[in-house]
């Protein structure tokens, strides 16, 4: 068999995203060894029992020692402390990448915490996930046929970006590259705003007075629309905080449009309402 692409991959933050990459790497034999940097001993026990990793440590500097690639997949607000904790253990040739849902704030955290290793840090975001979290939900096929966005900085080493790109391609993903700023804007619109709306709608209805009972009358459409409100509150709290500016821009534009929709409903403006829904139908048919 061909030599594995990596000698040792360290996964720091072994939840859904980190655990799924570990499982995919294992299944495809992309690394000779997969080790984990974990916060809780229980996570490591679960992962070892499931055969997802070979070893691990709660000491993050120890966990990344000797790794030629380090994938950081902790919640975005924990990135800064995580980079700082692991930096002393990084080898001078280690490639570092992450899976955080916000890129601007993670890059700022990396510049603070990674020091001279920053040139080998390739910011990334797999556009794949589910409402479940934790290593128990890890799935070696999570990234298959999904997109991964890499947002290298002007000073990011090109060979590092190419190697991280090759890893994602090897687990079945399609890699796209853009600036962190563009990523944060686009994701604020296509992911962060819809999650905010889903959480907020379910919350509004649940506080409507007749208790949670009204959900008994909810049909499939309501389930489809609000499925993402089952996602992890801590993860989403972090995303709304760390991508505040882009989320606010997207939210303001939406609130303004919603006010127009309200006016059209109030005025019985059929042209405006039919126009809106026809445009939405057409857009969805084209793009989704
Ligand atoms: P998760 O809750 O399943 O996993 C996070 C893991 O990080 C947990 O094992 C947790 O114990 C660990 N952790 C938390 N703080 C830590 C710390 N300080 N040090 C070490 N470990 C710590 O969450 P997830 O869904 O795997 O998300 C991980 C990252 O991936 C987040 O940055 C998130 O924004 C991003 N992401 C998530 C999705 C998704 O749909 N779930 C999709 C793309 C990207």
mmCIF file of C-alpha atoms in Angstrom, residues 22-277:
data_model
loop_
_atom_site.group_PDB
_atom_site.id
_atom_site.type_symbol
_atom_site.label_atom_id
_atom_site.label_comp_id
_atom_site.label_asym_id
_atom_site.label_seq_id
_atom_site.Cartn_x
_atom_site.Cartn_y
_atom_site.Cartn_z
ATOM 1 C CA UNK A 22 -10.656 11.408 12.815
ATOM 2 C CA UNK A 23 -13.016 8.623 11.750
ATOM 3 C CA UNK A 24 -12.647 9.489 8.046
ATOM 4 C CA UNK A 25 -8.839 9.610 8.299
ATOM 5 C CA UNK A 26 -8.823 6.244 10.070
ATOM 6 C CA UNK A 27 -11.171 4.619 7.620
ATOM 7 C CA UNK A 28 -9.153 5.785 4.617
ATOM 8 C CA UNK A 29 -5.737 5.165 6.163
ATOM 9 C CA UNK A 30 -4.624 8.762 5.607
ATOM 10 C CA UNK A 31 -2.424 8.880 8.715
ATOM 11 C CA UNK A 32 -0.219 6.350 10.410
ATOM 12 C CA UNK A 33 -1.537 7.574 13.742
ATOM 13 C CA UNK A 34 -4.453 9.745 14.956
ATOM 14 C CA UNK A 35 -4.226 11.347 18.398
ATOM 15 C CA UNK A 36 -6.704 13.581 20.205
ATOM 16 C CA UNK A 37 -6.449 16.638 22.413
ATOM 17 C CA UNK A 38 -9.510 16.594 24.646
ATOM 18 C CA UNK A 39 -11.079 18.584 27.444
ATOM 19 C CA UNK A 40 -12.790 15.665 29.141
ATOM 20 C CA UNK A 41 -11.356 12.221 29.869
ATOM 21 C CA UNK A 42 -14.723 10.687 29.040
ATOM 22 C CA UNK A 43 -14.534 11.896 25.424
ATOM 23 C CA UNK A 44 -11.175 10.188 25.033
ATOM 24 C CA UNK A 45 -12.507 6.944 26.554
ATOM 25 C CA UNK A 46 -15.459 6.972 24.140
ATOM 26 C CA UNK A 47 -13.205 7.655 21.150
ATOM 27 C CA UNK A 48 -10.657 4.996 22.115
ATOM 28 C CA UNK A 49 -13.441 2.446 22.615
ATOM 29 C CA UNK A 50 -14.913 3.321 19.215
ATOM 30 C CA UNK A 51 -11.455 3.009 17.643
ATOM 31 C CA UNK A 52 -11.612 6.553 16.270
ATOM 32 C CA UNK A 53 -8.224 7.563 17.708
ATOM 33 C CA UNK A 54 -5.059 5.732 18.816
ATOM 34 C CA UNK A 55 -4.240 7.905 21.809
ATOM 35 C CA UNK A 56 -4.929 11.286 23.358
ATOM 36 C CA UNK A 57 -4.261 13.734 26.129
ATOM 37 C CA UNK A 58 -5.971 16.459 28.108
ATOM 38 C CA UNK A 59 -2.701 18.358 27.899
ATOM 39 C CA UNK A 60 -3.027 20.016 24.484
ATOM 40 C CA UNK A 61 0.703 20.721 24.065
ATOM 41 C CA UNK A 62 1.344 17.027 24.680
ATOM 42 C CA UNK A 63 -1.459 16.033 22.309
ATOM 43 C CA UNK A 64 0.003 17.963 19.350
ATOM 44 C CA UNK A 65 3.640 16.965 19.968
ATOM 45 C CA UNK A 66 5.110 15.199 16.941
ATOM 46 C CA UNK A 67 2.016 15.775 14.774
ATOM 47 C CA UNK A 68 2.558 16.803 11.160
ATOM 48 C CA UNK A 69 -1.051 18.056 10.934
ATOM 49 C CA UNK A 70 -3.210 19.500 13.703
ATOM 50 C CA UNK A 71 -6.965 19.991 13.188
ATOM 51 C CA UNK A 72 -8.608 22.268 15.771
ATOM 52 C CA UNK A 73 -12.370 21.755 16.179
ATOM 53 C CA UNK A 74 -13.386 23.376 19.456
ATOM 54 C CA UNK A 75 -16.238 25.934 19.675
ATOM 55 C CA UNK A 76 -15.119 29.238 18.130
ATOM 56 C CA UNK A 77 -14.985 31.121 21.442
ATOM 57 C CA UNK A 78 -12.574 28.475 22.784
ATOM 58 C CA UNK A 79 -10.142 28.787 19.845
ATOM 59 C CA UNK A 80 -7.920 31.500 21.386
ATOM 60 C CA UNK A 81 -7.251 29.587 24.616
ATOM 61 C CA UNK A 82 -6.834 26.364 22.642
ATOM 62 C CA UNK A 83 -4.196 27.810 20.258
ATOM 63 C CA UNK A 84 -2.287 29.273 23.186
ATOM 64 C CA UNK A 85 -2.383 25.995 25.121
ATOM 65 C CA UNK A 86 -1.204 23.823 22.235
ATOM 66 C CA UNK A 87 1.421 26.183 20.727
ATOM 67 C CA UNK A 88 4.323 25.132 23.000
ATOM 68 C CA UNK A 89 3.946 21.527 21.801
ATOM 69 C CA UNK A 90 3.831 22.205 18.038
ATOM 70 C CA UNK A 91 6.674 20.905 15.948
ATOM 71 C CA UNK A 92 8.329 23.495 13.660
ATOM 72 C CA UNK A 93 6.932 21.858 10.492
ATOM 73 C CA UNK A 94 3.389 21.138 11.743
ATOM 74 C CA UNK A 95 0.490 22.217 9.537
ATOM 75 C CA UNK A 96 -2.376 23.635 11.536
ATOM 76 C CA UNK A 97 -5.952 23.989 10.350
ATOM 77 C CA UNK A 98 -9.371 24.361 11.941
ATOM 78 C CA UNK A 99 -13.064 23.724 11.351
ATOM 79 C CA UNK A 100 -14.581 26.779 13.037
ATOM 80 C CA UNK A 101 -17.781 28.251 11.591
ATOM 81 C CA UNK A 102 -16.442 31.841 11.743
ATOM 82 C CA UNK A 103 -13.125 32.704 10.131
ATOM 83 C CA UNK A 104 -12.232 36.338 10.966
ATOM 84 C CA UNK A 105 -12.266 35.833 14.731
ATOM 85 C CA UNK A 106 -10.477 32.473 14.525
ATOM 86 C CA UNK A 107 -7.700 34.005 12.406
ATOM 87 C CA UNK A 108 -7.307 36.802 14.973
ATOM 88 C CA UNK A 109 -7.118 34.177 17.735
ATOM 89 C CA UNK A 110 -4.515 32.213 15.764
ATOM 90 C CA UNK A 111 -2.373 35.323 15.190
ATOM 91 C CA UNK A 112 -2.379 35.842 18.953
ATOM 92 C CA UNK A 113 -1.774 32.268 20.011
ATOM 93 C CA UNK A 114 0.267 30.563 17.292
ATOM 94 C CA UNK A 115 3.160 33.006 16.983
ATOM 95 C CA UNK A 116 5.722 31.858 14.399
ATOM 96 C CA UNK A 117 3.509 28.874 13.507
ATOM 97 C CA UNK A 118 0.950 31.251 11.958
ATOM 98 C CA UNK A 119 2.342 30.868 8.422
ATOM 99 C CA UNK A 120 1.455 27.183 8.511
ATOM 100 C CA UNK A 121 -2.093 27.855 9.789
ATOM 101 C CA UNK A 122 -4.728 27.277 7.092
ATOM 102 C CA UNK A 123 -8.148 28.526 8.266
ATOM 103 C CA UNK A 124 -10.995 26.252 7.167
ATOM 104 C CA UNK A 125 -14.693 25.503 7.537
ATOM 105 C CA UNK A 126 -16.369 22.263 6.465
ATOM 106 C CA UNK A 127 -19.906 23.046 5.307
ATOM 107 C CA UNK A 128 -21.255 19.875 6.813
ATOM 108 C CA UNK A 129 -22.883 19.124 10.087
ATOM 109 C CA UNK A 130 -25.942 17.929 11.861
ATOM 110 C CA UNK A 131 -27.971 18.900 14.917
ATOM 111 C CA UNK A 132 -26.233 16.270 17.049
ATOM 112 C CA UNK A 133 -22.966 17.089 18.757
ATOM 113 C CA UNK A 134 -20.226 15.180 20.570
ATOM 114 C CA UNK A 135 -17.909 12.385 19.460
ATOM 115 C CA UNK A 136 -20.801 9.903 19.732
ATOM 116 C CA UNK A 137 -22.280 11.585 16.648
ATOM 117 C CA UNK A 138 -19.019 11.298 14.644
ATOM 118 C CA UNK A 139 -19.509 9.955 11.138
ATOM 119 C CA UNK A 140 -16.673 8.995 8.752
ATOM 120 C CA UNK A 141 -18.885 9.960 5.786
ATOM 121 C CA UNK A 142 -19.870 13.409 7.128
ATOM 122 C CA UNK A 143 -17.639 15.247 4.654
ATOM 123 C CA UNK A 144 -18.322 13.058 1.633
ATOM 124 C CA UNK A 145 -19.670 15.239 -1.213
ATOM 125 C CA UNK A 146 -19.748 18.319 1.034
ATOM 126 C CA UNK A 147 -17.906 21.563 0.544
ATOM 127 C CA UNK A 148 -15.030 22.837 2.618
ATOM 128 C CA UNK A 149 -14.079 26.508 2.481
ATOM 129 C CA UNK A 150 -10.432 27.422 3.097
ATOM 130 C CA UNK A 151 -9.615 31.078 3.778
ATOM 131 C CA UNK A 152 -5.819 31.357 3.554
ATOM 132 C CA UNK A 153 -4.335 34.711 4.508
ATOM 133 C CA UNK A 154 -1.900 36.588 2.238
ATOM 134 C CA UNK A 155 0.974 35.278 4.377
ATOM 135 C CA UNK A 156 -0.251 31.674 4.570
ATOM 136 C CA UNK A 157 2.297 29.204 3.198
ATOM 137 C CA UNK A 158 0.974 27.957 -0.170
ATOM 138 C CA UNK A 159 2.285 24.424 0.342
ATOM 139 C CA UNK A 160 0.415 24.259 3.672
ATOM 140 C CA UNK A 161 -2.829 25.274 1.950
ATOM 141 C CA UNK A 162 -2.267 22.675 -0.785
ATOM 142 C CA UNK A 163 -1.694 19.903 1.762
ATOM 143 C CA UNK A 164 -4.801 20.787 3.790
ATOM 144 C CA UNK A 165 -6.756 20.911 0.527
ATOM 145 C CA UNK A 166 -5.460 17.422 -0.327
ATOM 146 C CA UNK A 167 -6.610 16.079 3.050
ATOM 147 C CA UNK A 168 -10.175 17.337 2.568
ATOM 148 C CA UNK A 169 -10.262 16.050 -0.987
ATOM 149 C CA UNK A 170 -9.096 12.645 0.274
ATOM 150 C CA UNK A 171 -12.091 12.424 2.645
ATOM 151 C CA UNK A 172 -14.451 13.157 -0.223
ATOM 152 C CA UNK A 173 -14.986 16.903 0.101
ATOM 153 C CA UNK A 174 -14.884 19.625 -2.532
ATOM 154 C CA UNK A 175 -12.603 22.494 -1.504
ATOM 155 C CA UNK A 176 -13.314 26.165 -2.258
ATOM 156 C CA UNK A 177 -11.075 29.092 -1.391
ATOM 157 C CA UNK A 178 -12.115 32.649 -0.519
ATOM 158 C CA UNK A 179 -11.159 35.459 1.833
ATOM 159 C CA UNK A 180 -12.169 35.207 5.491
ATOM 160 C CA UNK A 181 -14.233 38.360 5.122
ATOM 161 C CA UNK A 182 -16.194 36.963 2.204
ATOM 162 C CA UNK A 183 -16.677 33.688 4.079
ATOM 163 C CA UNK A 184 -18.058 35.434 7.136
ATOM 164 C CA UNK A 185 -20.468 37.522 5.037
ATOM 165 C CA UNK A 186 -21.721 34.621 2.943
ATOM 166 C CA UNK A 187 -22.126 32.311 5.938
ATOM 167 C CA UNK A 188 -23.880 35.032 7.931
ATOM 168 C CA UNK A 189 -26.492 35.088 5.165
ATOM 169 C CA UNK A 190 -26.827 31.401 4.299
ATOM 170 C CA UNK A 191 -26.256 29.787 7.684
ATOM 171 C CA UNK A 192 -26.097 32.134 10.656
ATOM 172 C CA UNK A 193 -29.219 34.177 9.777
ATOM 173 C CA UNK A 194 -31.431 31.111 9.111
ATOM 174 C CA UNK A 195 -30.306 29.544 12.406
ATOM 175 C CA UNK A 196 -31.073 32.776 14.242
ATOM 176 C CA UNK A 197 -34.528 32.904 12.642
ATOM 177 C CA UNK A 198 -35.296 29.264 13.464
ATOM 178 C CA UNK A 199 -34.222 29.601 17.118
ATOM 179 C CA UNK A 200 -36.123 32.855 17.443
ATOM 180 C CA UNK A 201 -39.353 31.611 15.820
ATOM 181 C CA UNK A 202 -39.518 28.491 18.001
ATOM 182 C CA UNK A 203 -38.814 30.630 21.064
ATOM 183 C CA UNK A 204 -41.522 33.155 20.155
ATOM 184 C CA UNK A 205 -44.141 30.452 19.613
ATOM 185 C CA UNK A 206 -43.151 28.563 22.750
ATOM 186 C CA UNK A 207 -43.787 31.727 24.807
ATOM 187 C CA UNK A 208 -47.142 32.408 23.157
ATOM 188 C CA UNK A 209 -49.255 31.771 26.269
ATOM 189 C CA UNK A 210 -50.841 28.403 25.499
ATOM 190 C CA UNK A 211 -47.655 26.589 26.593
ATOM 191 C CA UNK A 212 -45.714 24.218 24.319
ATOM 192 C CA UNK A 213 -49.011 22.647 23.357
ATOM 193 C CA UNK A 214 -49.324 24.508 20.057
ATOM 194 C CA UNK A 215 -46.472 22.403 18.666
ATOM 195 C CA UNK A 216 -48.963 19.486 18.685
ATOM 196 C CA UNK A 217 -50.611 21.227 15.754
ATOM 197 C CA UNK A 218 -47.359 21.832 13.900
ATOM 198 C CA UNK A 219 -47.158 20.188 10.481
ATOM 199 C CA UNK A 220 -44.207 19.045 8.380
ATOM 200 C CA UNK A 221 -43.470 22.533 7.153
ATOM 201 C CA UNK A 222 -42.872 23.761 10.677
ATOM 202 C CA UNK A 223 -40.590 20.807 11.389
ATOM 203 C CA UNK A 224 -38.594 21.414 8.203
ATOM 204 C CA UNK A 225 -38.285 25.119 8.883
ATOM 205 C CA UNK A 226 -37.187 24.727 12.504
ATOM 206 C CA UNK A 227 -35.067 21.546 12.406
ATOM 207 C CA UNK A 228 -31.923 23.624 12.841
ATOM 208 C CA UNK A 229 -33.231 25.071 16.110
ATOM 209 C CA UNK A 230 -32.242 21.686 17.605
ATOM 210 C CA UNK A 231 -28.565 22.588 17.119
ATOM 211 C CA UNK A 232 -26.210 23.099 20.041
ATOM 212 C CA UNK A 233 -26.947 26.397 21.887
ATOM 213 C CA UNK A 234 -23.331 26.964 22.993
ATOM 214 C CA UNK A 235 -21.952 26.536 19.488
ATOM 215 C CA UNK A 236 -24.498 28.975 18.072
ATOM 216 C CA UNK A 237 -24.104 31.467 20.889
ATOM 217 C CA UNK A 238 -20.407 31.591 20.010
ATOM 218 C CA UNK A 239 -21.084 32.036 16.291
ATOM 219 C CA UNK A 240 -23.493 34.963 16.775
ATOM 220 C CA UNK A 241 -20.998 36.653 19.108
ATOM 221 C CA UNK A 242 -17.913 36.045 16.975
ATOM 222 C CA UNK A 243 -19.508 37.016 13.649
ATOM 223 C CA UNK A 244 -21.504 39.899 15.102
ATOM 224 C CA UNK A 245 -20.977 42.512 12.366
ATOM 225 C CA UNK A 246 -21.838 40.277 9.416
ATOM 226 C CA UNK A 247 -24.800 38.746 11.287
ATOM 227 C CA UNK A 248 -26.137 42.230 12.087
ATOM 228 C CA UNK A 249 -25.840 43.340 8.461
ATOM 229 C CA UNK A 250 -27.724 40.259 7.259
ATOM 230 C CA UNK A 251 -30.314 40.597 10.028
ATOM 231 C CA UNK A 252 -30.941 44.305 9.359
ATOM 232 C CA UNK A 253 -31.496 43.660 5.657
ATOM 233 C CA UNK A 254 -33.885 40.831 6.482
ATOM 234 C CA UNK A 255 -35.812 42.833 9.087
ATOM 235 C CA UNK A 256 -36.257 45.652 6.536
ATOM 236 C CA UNK A 257 -37.563 43.201 3.913
ATOM 237 C CA UNK A 258 -39.834 41.580 6.482
ATOM 238 C CA UNK A 259 -41.314 45.008 7.239
ATOM 239 C CA UNK A 260 -42.113 45.304 3.513
ATOM 240 C CA UNK A 261 -43.762 41.891 3.594
ATOM 241 C CA UNK A 262 -45.828 43.021 6.560
ATOM 242 C CA UNK A 263 -46.940 46.107 4.652
ATOM 243 C CA UNK A 264 -47.920 43.978 1.658
ATOM 244 C CA UNK A 265 -49.978 41.643 3.860
ATOM 245 C CA UNK A 266 -51.614 44.603 5.636
ATOM 246 C CA UNK A 267 -52.438 46.345 2.335
ATOM 247 C CA UNK A 268 -53.614 43.164 0.642
ATOM 248 C CA UNK A 269 -51.037 43.903 -2.071
ATOM 249 C CA UNK A 270 -51.381 40.796 -4.250
ATOM 250 C CA UNK A 271 -48.768 41.906 -6.763
ATOM 251 C CA UNK A 272 -46.147 42.384 -4.074
ATOM 252 C CA UNK A 273 -46.965 39.084 -2.347
ATOM 253 C CA UNK A 274 -47.178 36.988 -5.508
ATOM 254 C CA UNK A 275 -44.039 38.663 -6.813
ATOM 255 C CA UNK A 276 -42.098 37.798 -3.677
ATOM 256 C CA UNK A 277 -43.209 34.177 -3.578
#
